[in-house]
Amino acid sequence: MIEVDSLTKQFGTKTAVDHLSFSVNKGEVLGFLGPNGAGKSTTMRMITGFFPPTSGDAKVCGISIVDHPAEAKTKIGYLPESAPLYRDMTVLGFLRFCAAIRGLSGNAKKSAVERAIDTCSLGSVAAQSIDTLSKGYRHRTCLAQALLHDPEVLILDEPTDGLDPNQKHEVRQLIKRLGQTKAILFSTHILEEVEAACTRAVIVDRGIIVADGTPAELLAQSGTGSLTDLFRAVTSRDTEPAA
Amino acid sequence: MPDKTAPQLPIHYLQSTIPQSAMSTLTIYKRELGSYFSQPTAYAIIVIFLLLSMGLAFTFGSFIKAGDASLEWPFFFWHPWIFMLLAPAVGMKLWSDEQRNGTIELLGTFPVTTRSAIIGKFLAAATIWLVALACTFPIVLTVNYLGDPDNGVILSGYIGSFLVCCSFIAITMLVSACTRDQVVCLIVSVFVCFLAVVIGYDPVARALDSFATPPAADVIAATGLWAQLVRWWHQGVAQMVEVATSFGVWNHFASLNRGLFRLQDLVWFGSTILISLLGTSAILSAKRS
């Protein structure tokens, strides 16, 4: 469903993502781990068509995001890192706008919006202005936007960031549930999430994949049975000089 | 929980005769317009525009005192001056806000082209001004009641006024693509629009013209390298002044205001708008790569 083929992104002379290749199949939830600045968000922005890659390609459901961006984008639901929203709109207005821009209209639009509100438990705030919502609700509104058109591929950039433990649990359950029928790529630095929600995980560091496997395999690889130890062993710290 | 009956792309949409890009332009247009009217922005701008344009017409414009059944001097004359301040206030948020809130990332990953988004936003801002201009209808009624004006000329004045406005919005949009700071966008766009207004304004144009005086008679007659250089200098200055004044909005606005449809004016407005919108698109794409 998602095939990333030696994707590279350079900002000036700095290489943010360096010939990254991986794939996510239907029914898989891939956890995308790595320290801050490892290139996780940049990779996701390239797969979703926001950043054009310097070289390489990403295919979503077999459609190249570089060659056919408009078509590929219809297959993707994307939650950006900071969960950006049009704050002057109501939740309902925002979701209706997103549905319309996804090409939904009439009853299809209405039921898609209802379904997304239901999935993300936004019923109680649907008529409220986004400005007045708490962070958890805003995050869920943005997540609802990603689910509107029932995409085959979900790309979630730190979907649990800034949520309270209850909300984190709910989002993980949701990801797990959706992962049965979709291909999901989500980034996180919370290592316990990998065991809780992922079928597979990759660890990236400075734009390169440094570990790849099922949670069980990664635990075995760590030697100590702790993902934190593995993470610390394979990634570099930003206090160290660049290699 | 998503169920099995989740909608695919609906068939009737694909079959619809309206192309997809026009649909997404319309969706973005509706959102922007809604956002203008759900906030005080649109109302404040329209009210202030009406106060200024009417106030200036009846005071400095001597609308009544002049006893002339025309709107050219008392009313339309002030429009470029008002627009250079207020049009950037309408347009400043168009891209700055998207960049500051990060919603540009949403927009960039929706299946819409940057072009559709630019056109939708531009049309929404232009609509605000269409409404504002339409709200000045009492002055048209008044002038018809008091005298016998040429309504064709008045219509042409409105068209000229609206085109000036659209040009300023397009310029503001270009600036707003460059910065995520609305205040910076406002200041820079007001300055650019001010230049466009002032450079072709008669007193300024005349002052500029005085730089472009022909060389003195003895220089024209003289031979030699020095005299030749002086002549070239004068020619160069004259041409630069001409180019500068033709960039001004005034030339093109004034002829429409007199009821004159000249191709060159429409080309000027059209190309100013088009270049600004293409520039916006170029800047937005360059920022991502």
Short mmCIF file of C-alpha atoms in Angstrom, two decimals:
data_model
loop_
_atom_site.label_atom_id
_atom_site.label_comp_id
_atom_site.label_asym_id
_atom_site.label_seq_id
_atom_site.Cartn_x
_atom_site.Cartn_y
_atom_site.Cartn_z
CA MET A 1 0.00 0.00 0.00
CA ILE A 2 2.82 2.39 0.88
CA GLU A 3 6.05 1.75 -0.96
CA VAL A 4 8.88 4.13 -0.24
CA ASP A 5 11.76 3.80 -2.65
CA SER A 6 15.08 5.47 -1.79
CA LEU A 7 13.38 8.69 -0.80
CA THR A 8 15.82 11.54 -0.27
CA LYS A 9 15.34 15.09 0.92
CA GLN A 10 18.03 17.72 1.11
CA PHE A 11 17.57 21.16 2.60
CA GLY A 12 20.47 23.09 1.18
CA THR A 13 23.52 20.98 2.01
CA LYS A 14 21.84 19.19 4.90
CA THR A 15 20.43 15.75 4.12
CA ALA A 16 17.30 15.27 6.19
CA VAL A 17 16.28 11.95 4.67
CA ASP A 18 18.86 9.75 3.01
CA HIS A 19 17.72 7.10 0.53
CA LEU A 20 15.03 5.74 2.80
CA SER A 21 13.17 2.63 1.61
CA PHE A 22 10.43 0.67 3.32
CA SER A 23 6.93 -0.53 2.67
CA VAL A 24 3.70 -0.90 4.61
CA ASN A 25 1.12 -3.47 3.56
CA LYS A 26 -2.60 -3.57 4.13
CA GLY A 27 -3.37 -4.68 7.68
CA GLU A 28 -0.02 -3.44 8.93
CA VAL A 29 0.66 -0.70 11.46
CA LEU A 30 4.19 0.55 11.08
CA GLY A 31 5.65 2.51 13.96
CA PHE A 32 8.12 5.12 12.83
CA LEU A 33 10.61 5.78 15.62
CA GLY A 34 13.59 8.00 15.97
CA PRO A 35 14.97 10.93 17.90
CA ASN A 36 13.79 14.46 17.16
CA GLY A 37 15.18 15.70 13.87
CA ALA A 38 15.75 12.19 12.53
CA GLY A 39 13.67 12.94 9.44
CA LYS A 40 10.39 11.31 10.45
CA SER A 41 8.15 14.28 9.71
CA THR A 42 10.05 15.12 6.53
CA THR A 43 9.55 11.56 5.27
CA MET A 44 5.84 11.75 6.04
CA ARG A 45 5.53 15.09 4.35
CA MET A 46 7.11 13.63 1.23
CA ILE A 47 4.83 10.58 1.21
CA THR A 48 1.77 12.82 1.58
CA GLY A 49 2.93 15.06 -1.25
CA PHE A 50 3.53 18.19 0.80
CA PHE A 51 7.28 18.25 0.17
CA PRO A 52 8.60 17.23 -3.23
CA PRO A 53 11.42 14.71 -2.66
CA THR A 54 14.92 15.63 -3.85
CA SER A 55 15.12 12.14 -5.33
CA GLY A 56 13.35 8.81 -5.02
CA ASP A 57 9.65 8.11 -5.05
CA ALA A 58 6.81 6.99 -2.85
CA LYS A 59 3.89 4.99 -4.14
CA VAL A 60 0.54 4.92 -2.41
CA CYS A 61 -1.71 2.08 -3.57
CA GLY A 62 0.60 1.80 -6.56
CA ILE A 63 0.21 5.49 -7.51
CA SER A 64 3.33 7.61 -7.50
CA ILE A 65 3.02 10.75 -5.38
CA VAL A 66 5.59 12.44 -7.58
CA ASP A 67 3.97 11.69 -10.93
CA HIS A 68 0.29 11.70 -10.00
CA PRO A 69 0.02 13.75 -6.82
CA ALA A 70 -3.68 14.60 -7.06
CA GLU A 71 -4.71 10.97 -7.51
CA ALA A 72 -2.37 9.62 -4.83
CA LYS A 73 -3.55 12.22 -2.31
CA THR A 74 -7.11 10.91 -2.52
CA LYS A 75 -5.87 7.60 -1.05
CA ILE A 76 -4.19 9.17 1.98
CA GLY A 77 -5.49 10.42 5.29
CA TYR A 78 -2.91 12.59 7.01
CA LEU A 79 -2.61 13.99 10.51
CA PRO A 80 0.17 16.61 10.53
CA GLU A 81 2.38 16.93 13.57
CA SER A 82 0.85 19.98 15.22
CA ALA A 83 -2.73 19.06 14.23
CA PRO A 84 -3.32 22.34 12.39
CA LEU A 85 -6.91 23.53 12.01
CA TYR A 86 -8.83 26.51 10.73
CA ARG A 87 -9.59 27.93 14.13
CA ASP A 88 -12.32 30.29 13.02
CA MET A 89 -14.53 27.36 11.98
CA THR A 90 -16.73 25.05 14.01
CA VAL A 91 -15.82 21.37 14.19
CA LEU A 92 -18.76 20.54 11.95
CA GLY A 93 -17.95 23.33 9.50
CA PHE A 94 -14.34 22.26 9.30
CA LEU A 95 -15.18 18.61 8.68
CA ARG A 96 -17.74 19.57 6.06
CA PHE A 97 -15.13 21.70 4.32
CA CYS A 98 -12.61 18.85 4.37
CA ALA A 99 -15.22 16.41 3.05
CA ALA A 100 -16.15 18.81 0.25
CA ILE A 101 -12.55 19.29 -0.74
CA ARG A 102 -12.18 15.51 -0.83
CA GLY A 103 -14.90 15.50 -3.47
CA LEU A 104 -17.73 14.28 -1.24
CA SER A 105 -21.13 15.88 -1.57
CA GLY A 106 -24.75 15.41 -0.60
CA ASN A 107 -25.55 12.34 1.47
CA ALA A 108 -22.08 10.88 1.07
CA LYS A 109 -20.64 14.00 2.67
CA LYS A 110 -23.20 14.01 5.45
CA SER A 111 -22.64 10.38 6.40
CA ALA A 112 -18.85 10.71 6.13
CA VAL A 113 -18.87 13.66 8.54
CA GLU A 114 -21.21 11.84 10.94
CA ARG A 115 -19.04 8.75 10.86
CA ALA A 116 -15.84 10.72 11.51
CA ILE A 117 -17.48 12.60 14.41
CA ASP A 118 -18.64 9.30 15.81
CA THR A 119 -15.26 7.57 15.42
CA CYS A 120 -13.41 10.38 17.15
CA SER A 121 -16.13 11.04 19.79
CA LEU A 122 -16.60 14.66 18.80
CA GLY A 123 -20.40 14.67 19.08
CA SER A 124 -20.47 16.91 22.15
CA VAL A 125 -18.37 19.67 20.56
CA ALA A 126 -19.52 19.44 16.93
CA ALA A 127 -21.17 22.86 16.94
CA GLN A 128 -18.38 24.54 18.92
CA SER A 129 -15.80 26.85 17.41
CA ILE A 130 -12.41 25.12 17.16
CA ASP A 131 -10.85 28.10 18.94
CA THR A 132 -12.62 27.16 22.15
CA LEU A 133 -11.62 23.49 22.19
CA SER A 134 -9.09 21.83 24.45
CA LYS A 135 -5.98 20.32 22.93
CA GLY A 136 -7.36 16.78 23.05
CA TYR A 137 -10.45 17.74 21.10
CA ARG A 138 -8.43 19.70 18.56
CA HIS A 139 -6.21 16.73 18.01
CA ARG A 140 -9.20 14.49 17.51
CA THR A 141 -10.80 16.97 15.11
CA CYS A 142 -7.70 16.83 12.97
CA LEU A 143 -7.69 13.05 13.21
CA ALA A 144 -11.36 13.01 12.14
CA GLN A 145 -10.37 15.04 9.10
CA ALA A 146 -7.90 12.31 8.14
CA LEU A 147 -10.56 9.60 8.37
CA LEU A 148 -13.35 11.39 6.49
CA HIS A 149 -12.86 9.83 3.09
CA ASP A 150 -12.13 6.38 4.57
CA PRO A 151 -8.63 6.33 3.07
CA GLU A 152 -6.75 3.11 2.43
CA VAL A 153 -3.59 4.65 3.83
CA LEU A 154 -3.27 6.60 7.07
CA ILE A 155 -0.21 8.65 7.88
CA LEU A 156 -0.22 10.00 11.41
CA ASP A 157 2.56 12.24 12.66
CA GLU A 158 2.75 11.84 16.44
CA PRO A 159 -0.95 11.12 16.87
CA THR A 160 -0.67 10.80 20.67
CA ASP A 161 1.54 13.81 21.30
CA GLY A 162 0.16 16.09 24.00
CA LEU A 163 -2.79 13.88 24.90
CA ASP A 164 -3.60 12.70 28.41
CA PRO A 165 -3.15 8.98 29.26
CA ASN A 166 -6.82 8.17 28.63
CA GLN A 167 -6.80 9.87 25.26
CA LYS A 168 -3.51 8.19 24.36
CA HIS A 169 -5.03 4.82 25.13
CA GLU A 170 -8.07 5.57 23.00
CA VAL A 171 -6.02 6.74 20.04
CA ARG A 172 -3.87 3.60 20.24
CA GLN A 173 -6.96 1.42 20.31
CA LEU A 174 -8.30 3.33 17.33
CA ILE A 175 -5.07 2.89 15.39
CA LYS A 176 -5.07 -0.81 16.16
CA ARG A 177 -8.67 -1.15 15.04
CA LEU A 178 -8.21 0.83 11.84
CA GLY A 179 -4.97 -1.03 11.15
CA GLN A 180 -6.87 -4.23 10.47
CA THR A 181 -8.22 -2.88 7.19
CA LYS A 182 -5.76 -0.13 6.27
CA ALA A 183 -2.07 0.51 5.97
CA ILE A 184 -0.98 2.84 8.77
CA LEU A 185 2.29 4.65 9.21
CA PHE A 186 2.61 6.55 12.46
CA SER A 187 5.50 8.25 14.14
CA THR A 188 6.08 8.45 17.85
CA HIS A 189 8.81 8.70 20.43
CA ILE A 190 6.84 6.79 22.99
CA LEU A 191 8.37 3.34 22.84
CA GLU A 192 5.60 1.56 24.73
CA GLU A 193 3.27 2.53 21.89
CA VAL A 194 5.21 0.25 19.61
CA GLU A 195 4.27 -2.78 21.65
CA ALA A 196 0.75 -1.50 22.21
CA ALA A 197 -0.25 -0.72 18.64
CA CYS A 198 2.33 -1.68 15.99
CA THR A 199 2.72 -4.81 13.97
CA ARG A 200 6.15 -3.64 12.87
CA ALA A 201 8.51 -0.78 13.66
CA VAL A 202 11.48 0.95 12.09
CA ILE A 203 13.92 3.18 13.88
CA VAL A 204 15.41 6.01 11.83
CA ASP A 205 18.38 8.12 12.75
CA ARG A 206 19.75 10.99 10.69
CA GLY A 207 17.62 9.98 7.74
CA ILE A 208 18.69 6.33 7.68
CA ILE A 209 16.89 3.20 8.91
CA VAL A 210 18.92 1.70 11.72
CA ALA A 211 16.53 -1.01 12.93
CA ASP A 212 13.52 -2.75 11.39
CA GLY A 213 11.36 -5.58 12.66
CA THR A 214 8.30 -6.70 14.60
CA PRO A 215 8.20 -5.54 18.20
CA ALA A 216 9.24 -9.04 19.26
CA GLU A 217 12.21 -9.05 16.90
CA LEU A 218 13.32 -5.63 18.08
CA LEU A 219 13.09 -6.75 21.70
CA ALA A 220 15.21 -9.78 20.87
CA GLN A 221 17.70 -7.57 19.04
CA SER A 222 18.07 -5.31 22.04
CA GLY A 223 19.49 -8.19 24.07
CA THR A 224 18.08 -6.77 27.28
CA GLY A 225 14.41 -7.02 26.40
CA SER A 226 13.99 -3.29 26.50
CA LEU A 227 13.19 -1.16 23.48
CA THR A 228 14.69 1.86 25.22
CA ASP A 229 18.07 0.15 25.35
CA LEU A 230 17.88 -0.68 21.66
CA PHE A 231 16.78 2.86 20.83
CA ARG A 232 19.69 4.33 22.78
CA ALA A 233 22.13 1.92 21.23
CA VAL A 234 21.22 2.53 17.58
CA THR A 235 20.43 6.25 17.54
CA SER A 236 22.78 9.15 18.04
CA ARG A 237 22.15 11.90 20.53
CA ASP A 238 21.99 15.50 19.45
CA THR A 239 24.66 16.35 22.04
CA GLU A 240 27.17 14.23 20.12
CA PRO A 241 29.02 15.73 17.19
CA ALA A 242 27.67 14.60 13.82
CA ALA A 243 29.49 11.60 12.40
CA MET B 1 -15.70 3.09 14.01
CA PRO B 2 -15.68 3.07 10.20
CA ASP B 3 -18.23 0.66 8.82
CA LYS B 4 -18.30 -1.35 5.65
CA THR B 5 -20.65 1.08 3.91
CA ALA B 6 -18.10 3.88 4.01
CA PRO B 7 -18.45 6.09 0.94
CA GLN B 8 -16.03 5.75 -1.91
CA LEU B 9 -15.61 8.71 -4.23
CA PRO B 10 -19.25 9.16 -5.22
CA ILE B 11 -20.13 8.32 -8.79
CA HIS B 12 -22.30 11.39 -9.29
CA TYR B 13 -19.32 13.52 -8.46
CA LEU B 14 -17.15 11.89 -11.08
CA GLN B 15 -19.90 12.20 -13.62
CA SER B 16 -20.56 15.79 -12.81
CA THR B 17 -19.83 18.15 -15.63
CA ILE B 18 -17.96 20.62 -13.44
CA PRO B 19 -14.26 19.83 -13.51
CA GLN B 20 -12.68 18.86 -10.21
CA SER B 21 -10.40 21.88 -10.08
CA ALA B 22 -13.38 24.23 -10.35
CA MET B 23 -15.13 22.33 -7.56
CA SER B 24 -12.17 22.63 -5.21
CA THR B 25 -11.75 26.30 -6.12
CA LEU B 26 -15.39 26.80 -5.19
CA THR B 27 -14.96 24.91 -1.90
CA ILE B 28 -11.97 27.04 -0.94
CA TYR B 29 -13.76 30.18 -2.05
CA LYS B 30 -16.71 29.36 0.18
CA ARG B 31 -14.49 28.64 3.17
CA GLU B 32 -12.54 31.87 2.81
CA LEU B 33 -15.67 33.94 2.34
CA GLY B 34 -17.24 32.25 5.36
CA SER B 35 -14.16 33.02 7.39
CA TYR B 36 -14.31 36.71 6.40
CA PHE B 37 -17.92 37.00 7.42
CA SER B 38 -17.75 34.83 10.55
CA GLN B 39 -15.16 37.25 11.92
CA PRO B 40 -15.44 41.02 12.17
CA THR B 41 -12.92 41.50 9.31
CA ALA B 42 -15.35 41.86 6.43
CA TYR B 43 -17.79 44.06 8.32
CA ALA B 44 -15.07 46.35 9.65
CA ILE B 45 -13.51 46.76 6.22
CA ILE B 46 -16.82 47.43 4.48
CA VAL B 47 -17.98 49.94 7.09
CA ILE B 48 -14.67 51.80 7.12
CA PHE B 49 -14.60 51.85 3.34
CA LEU B 50 -18.09 53.33 3.22
CA LEU B 51 -17.28 55.94 5.86
CA LEU B 52 -14.09 56.97 4.08
CA SER B 53 -15.43 57.00 0.54
CA MET B 54 -18.63 58.83 1.44
CA GLY B 55 -16.89 61.13 3.90
CA LEU B 56 -14.26 62.13 1.37
CA ALA B 57 -16.84 62.59 -1.40
CA PHE B 58 -18.89 65.02 0.66
CA THR B 59 -15.97 66.95 2.18
CA PHE B 60 -12.76 67.19 0.17
CA GLY B 61 -14.49 65.83 -2.91
CA SER B 62 -17.04 68.72 -2.84
CA PHE B 63 -19.64 66.37 -4.25
CA ILE B 64 -22.49 68.84 -3.59
CA LYS B 65 -20.62 72.11 -4.02
CA ALA B 66 -19.18 71.23 -7.42
CA GLY B 67 -22.71 70.94 -8.78
CA ASP B 68 -21.50 68.44 -11.36
CA ALA B 69 -23.56 65.32 -12.06
CA SER B 70 -20.56 63.05 -12.22
CA LEU B 71 -18.72 60.84 -9.77
CA GLU B 72 -15.29 61.00 -11.41
CA TRP B 73 -13.62 63.56 -9.12
CA PRO B 74 -15.68 63.66 -5.96
CA PHE B 75 -16.05 59.91 -5.54
CA PHE B 76 -13.80 57.64 -7.63
CA PHE B 77 -10.75 59.87 -7.30
CA TRP B 78 -10.34 58.78 -3.68
CA HIS B 79 -10.66 55.06 -4.30
CA PRO B 80 -7.05 54.18 -5.08
CA TRP B 81 -5.98 56.04 -1.93
CA ILE B 82 -8.45 54.15 0.20
CA PHE B 83 -7.71 50.80 -1.44
CA MET B 84 -3.98 51.10 -0.94
CA LEU B 85 -4.67 51.00 2.82
CA LEU B 86 -7.67 48.70 3.02
CA ALA B 87 -7.09 46.12 0.26
CA PRO B 88 -3.93 44.80 1.99
CA ALA B 89 -5.94 44.52 5.21
CA VAL B 90 -8.31 42.14 3.46
CA GLY B 91 -5.60 40.13 1.73
CA MET B 92 -2.91 39.96 4.40
CA LYS B 93 -4.19 36.83 6.07
CA LEU B 94 -4.67 34.81 2.90
CA TRP B 95 -1.40 32.88 3.01
CA SER B 96 0.32 34.30 6.10
CA ASP B 97 -2.31 32.74 8.32
CA GLU B 98 -2.06 29.37 6.62
CA GLN B 99 1.68 29.36 7.11
CA ARG B 100 1.54 30.47 10.72
CA ASN B 101 -1.14 27.95 11.75
CA GLY B 102 0.36 25.16 9.70
CA THR B 103 -2.93 24.65 7.87
CA ILE B 104 -0.96 25.02 4.66
CA GLU B 105 0.17 21.47 5.37
CA LEU B 106 -3.44 20.32 5.31
CA LEU B 107 -4.13 22.26 2.15
CA GLY B 108 -0.96 20.89 0.57
CA THR B 109 -1.99 17.30 1.23
CA PHE B 110 -5.60 17.66 0.13
CA PRO B 111 -6.19 16.66 -3.47
CA VAL B 112 -6.28 20.30 -4.61
CA THR B 113 -3.76 22.13 -6.71
CA THR B 114 -2.08 25.26 -5.39
CA ARG B 115 -3.63 27.06 -8.34
CA SER B 116 -7.18 26.23 -7.26
CA ALA B 117 -6.41 27.42 -3.74
CA ILE B 118 -4.90 30.68 -4.98
CA ILE B 119 -7.84 31.42 -7.26
CA GLY B 120 -10.39 30.52 -4.58
CA LYS B 121 -8.75 32.80 -2.03
CA PHE B 122 -8.34 35.62 -4.51
CA LEU B 123 -11.98 35.47 -5.55
CA ALA B 124 -13.12 35.46 -1.92
CA ALA B 125 -11.15 38.63 -1.15
CA ALA B 126 -12.41 40.22 -4.38
CA THR B 127 -15.97 39.40 -3.37
CA ILE B 128 -15.58 41.41 -0.16
CA TRP B 129 -14.72 44.42 -2.30
CA LEU B 130 -17.53 43.74 -4.72
CA VAL B 131 -19.91 43.89 -1.76
CA ALA B 132 -18.23 47.03 -0.41
CA LEU B 133 -18.50 48.78 -3.77
CA ALA B 134 -22.11 47.66 -4.20
CA CYS B 135 -22.90 49.23 -0.82
CA THR B 136 -22.02 52.66 -2.24
CA PHE B 137 -25.15 52.59 -4.45
CA PRO B 138 -26.86 55.48 -2.59
CA ILE B 139 -24.39 57.92 -4.11
CA VAL B 140 -25.38 56.73 -7.59
CA LEU B 141 -29.04 57.22 -6.72
CA THR B 142 -28.25 60.66 -5.31
CA VAL B 143 -26.40 61.85 -8.37
CA ASN B 144 -29.24 60.57 -10.58
CA TYR B 145 -31.77 62.34 -8.42
CA LEU B 146 -29.88 65.63 -8.41
CA GLY B 147 -28.80 65.69 -12.01
CA ASP B 148 -28.51 63.73 -15.20
CA PRO B 149 -25.21 61.86 -15.12
CA ASP B 150 -23.89 59.46 -17.74
CA ASN B 151 -24.50 56.15 -16.00
CA GLY B 152 -22.25 54.34 -18.46
CA VAL B 153 -19.34 56.40 -17.23
CA ILE B 154 -20.30 55.66 -13.64
CA LEU B 155 -20.36 51.92 -14.38
CA SER B 156 -17.01 52.21 -16.06
CA GLY B 157 -15.71 54.03 -12.98
CA TYR B 158 -16.92 51.18 -10.79
CA ILE B 159 -15.19 48.67 -13.04
CA GLY B 160 -11.96 50.66 -12.86
CA SER B 161 -12.26 50.91 -9.12
CA PHE B 162 -12.82 47.19 -8.76
CA LEU B 163 -9.87 46.38 -11.02
CA VAL B 164 -7.57 48.59 -8.92
CA CYS B 165 -8.79 46.70 -5.89
CA CYS B 166 -8.22 43.30 -7.48
CA SER B 167 -4.69 44.31 -8.46
CA PHE B 168 -3.94 45.37 -4.89
CA ILE B 169 -5.37 42.14 -3.50
CA ALA B 170 -3.23 40.14 -5.91
CA ILE B 171 -0.13 42.11 -4.86
CA THR B 172 -0.99 41.55 -1.18
CA MET B 173 -1.43 37.85 -1.84
CA LEU B 174 2.03 37.68 -3.37
CA VAL B 175 3.49 39.37 -0.29
CA SER B 176 1.52 37.15 2.08
CA ALA B 177 2.99 34.07 0.43
CA CYS B 178 6.44 35.37 1.40
CA THR B 179 5.84 35.81 5.11
CA ARG B 180 4.02 34.13 7.96
CA ASP B 181 3.70 37.44 9.75
CA GLN B 182 0.51 39.35 8.94
CA VAL B 183 1.88 42.68 10.17
CA VAL B 184 4.93 42.44 7.93
CA CYS B 185 2.65 41.49 5.06
CA LEU B 186 0.38 44.48 5.74
CA ILE B 187 3.21 46.99 5.92
CA VAL B 188 5.01 45.72 2.83
CA SER B 189 1.84 45.48 0.74
CA VAL B 190 0.63 48.93 1.77
CA PHE B 191 4.01 50.29 0.76
CA VAL B 192 3.95 48.57 -2.64
CA CYS B 193 0.37 49.70 -3.29
CA PHE B 194 1.26 53.21 -2.15
CA LEU B 195 4.09 53.28 -4.69
CA ALA B 196 1.75 52.06 -7.42
CA VAL B 197 -0.73 54.82 -6.59
CA VAL B 198 1.69 57.65 -6.07
CA ILE B 199 4.06 57.07 -8.95
CA GLY B 200 1.48 57.87 -11.60
CA TYR B 201 -0.32 60.54 -9.57
CA ASP B 202 -0.23 63.82 -11.49
CA PRO B 203 1.83 66.04 -9.14
CA VAL B 204 4.34 63.24 -8.60
CA ALA B 205 4.44 62.37 -12.28
CA ARG B 206 5.07 66.03 -13.09
CA ALA B 207 7.84 66.24 -10.52
CA LEU B 208 9.39 63.15 -12.06
CA ASP B 209 8.98 64.66 -15.50
CA SER B 210 10.97 67.71 -14.42
CA PHE B 211 13.97 65.41 -13.97
CA ALA B 212 13.52 64.40 -17.55
CA THR B 213 14.09 67.83 -19.07
CA PRO B 214 15.75 67.86 -22.45
CA PRO B 215 19.41 68.91 -22.41
CA ALA B 216 20.24 72.59 -22.81
CA ALA B 217 20.47 73.98 -26.34
CA ASP B 218 24.24 74.34 -26.33
CA VAL B 219 24.62 70.70 -25.29
CA ILE B 220 22.36 69.59 -28.13
CA ALA B 221 24.41 71.59 -30.58
CA ALA B 222 27.76 70.59 -29.15
CA THR B 223 29.81 67.74 -30.46
CA GLY B 224 32.28 65.60 -28.63
CA LEU B 225 32.13 62.76 -26.18
CA TRP B 226 30.98 64.74 -23.14
CA ALA B 227 27.97 66.30 -24.91
CA GLN B 228 27.03 62.86 -26.26
CA LEU B 229 27.14 61.38 -22.74
CA VAL B 230 24.96 64.19 -21.40
CA ARG B 231 22.44 63.60 -24.18
CA TRP B 232 22.34 59.87 -23.40
CA TRP B 233 21.87 60.63 -19.73
CA HIS B 234 18.87 62.83 -20.46
CA GLN B 235 17.37 60.23 -22.77
CA GLY B 236 17.87 57.51 -20.19
CA VAL B 237 16.21 59.53 -17.43
CA ALA B 238 13.27 60.40 -19.67
CA GLN B 239 12.74 56.75 -20.50
CA MET B 240 13.03 55.66 -16.89
CA VAL B 241 10.45 58.23 -15.84
CA GLU B 242 8.13 57.01 -18.56
CA VAL B 243 8.54 53.38 -17.51
CA ALA B 244 8.02 54.28 -13.85
CA THR B 245 4.84 56.26 -14.48
CA SER B 246 3.41 53.53 -16.65
CA PHE B 247 3.76 51.15 -13.69
CA GLY B 248 1.50 53.43 -11.72
CA VAL B 249 -2.12 52.57 -11.32
CA TRP B 250 -3.30 56.09 -12.02
CA ASN B 251 -2.99 56.19 -15.79
CA HIS B 252 -5.11 53.11 -16.20
CA PHE B 253 -7.64 53.97 -13.54
CA ALA B 254 -8.18 57.51 -14.86
CA SER B 255 -9.14 56.45 -18.36
CA LEU B 256 -11.72 53.94 -17.09
CA ASN B 257 -12.96 56.61 -14.73
CA ARG B 258 -13.63 58.84 -17.72
CA GLY B 259 -15.62 56.04 -19.33
CA LEU B 260 -12.87 55.02 -21.68
CA PHE B 261 -12.25 51.30 -22.25
CA ARG B 262 -8.72 51.02 -23.57
CA LEU B 263 -7.17 47.65 -24.26
CA GLN B 264 -3.88 48.74 -22.71
CA ASP B 265 -5.57 49.39 -19.36
CA LEU B 266 -7.28 46.02 -19.28
CA VAL B 267 -3.98 44.40 -20.23
CA TRP B 268 -2.25 46.29 -17.42
CA PHE B 269 -4.76 45.22 -14.78
CA GLY B 270 -4.94 41.70 -16.17
CA SER B 271 -1.20 41.23 -16.25
CA THR B 272 -0.64 42.75 -12.80
CA ILE B 273 -3.14 40.31 -11.33
CA LEU B 274 -1.89 37.35 -13.33
CA ILE B 275 1.79 37.97 -12.57
CA SER B 276 1.06 38.37 -8.86
CA LEU B 277 -0.95 35.16 -8.73
CA LEU B 278 1.68 33.21 -10.69
CA GLY B 279 4.33 34.66 -8.40
CA THR B 280 2.32 33.50 -5.39
CA SER B 281 2.20 30.01 -6.80
CA ALA B 282 5.94 30.04 -7.53
CA ILE B 283 6.81 31.24 -4.03
CA LEU B 284 4.57 28.69 -2.34
CA SER B 285 6.12 25.82 -4.31
CA ALA B 286 9.65 27.14 -3.78
CA LYS B 287 9.07 27.27 -0.03
CA ARG B 288 8.36 23.55 0.08
CA SER B 289 11.36 22.33 -1.84
#
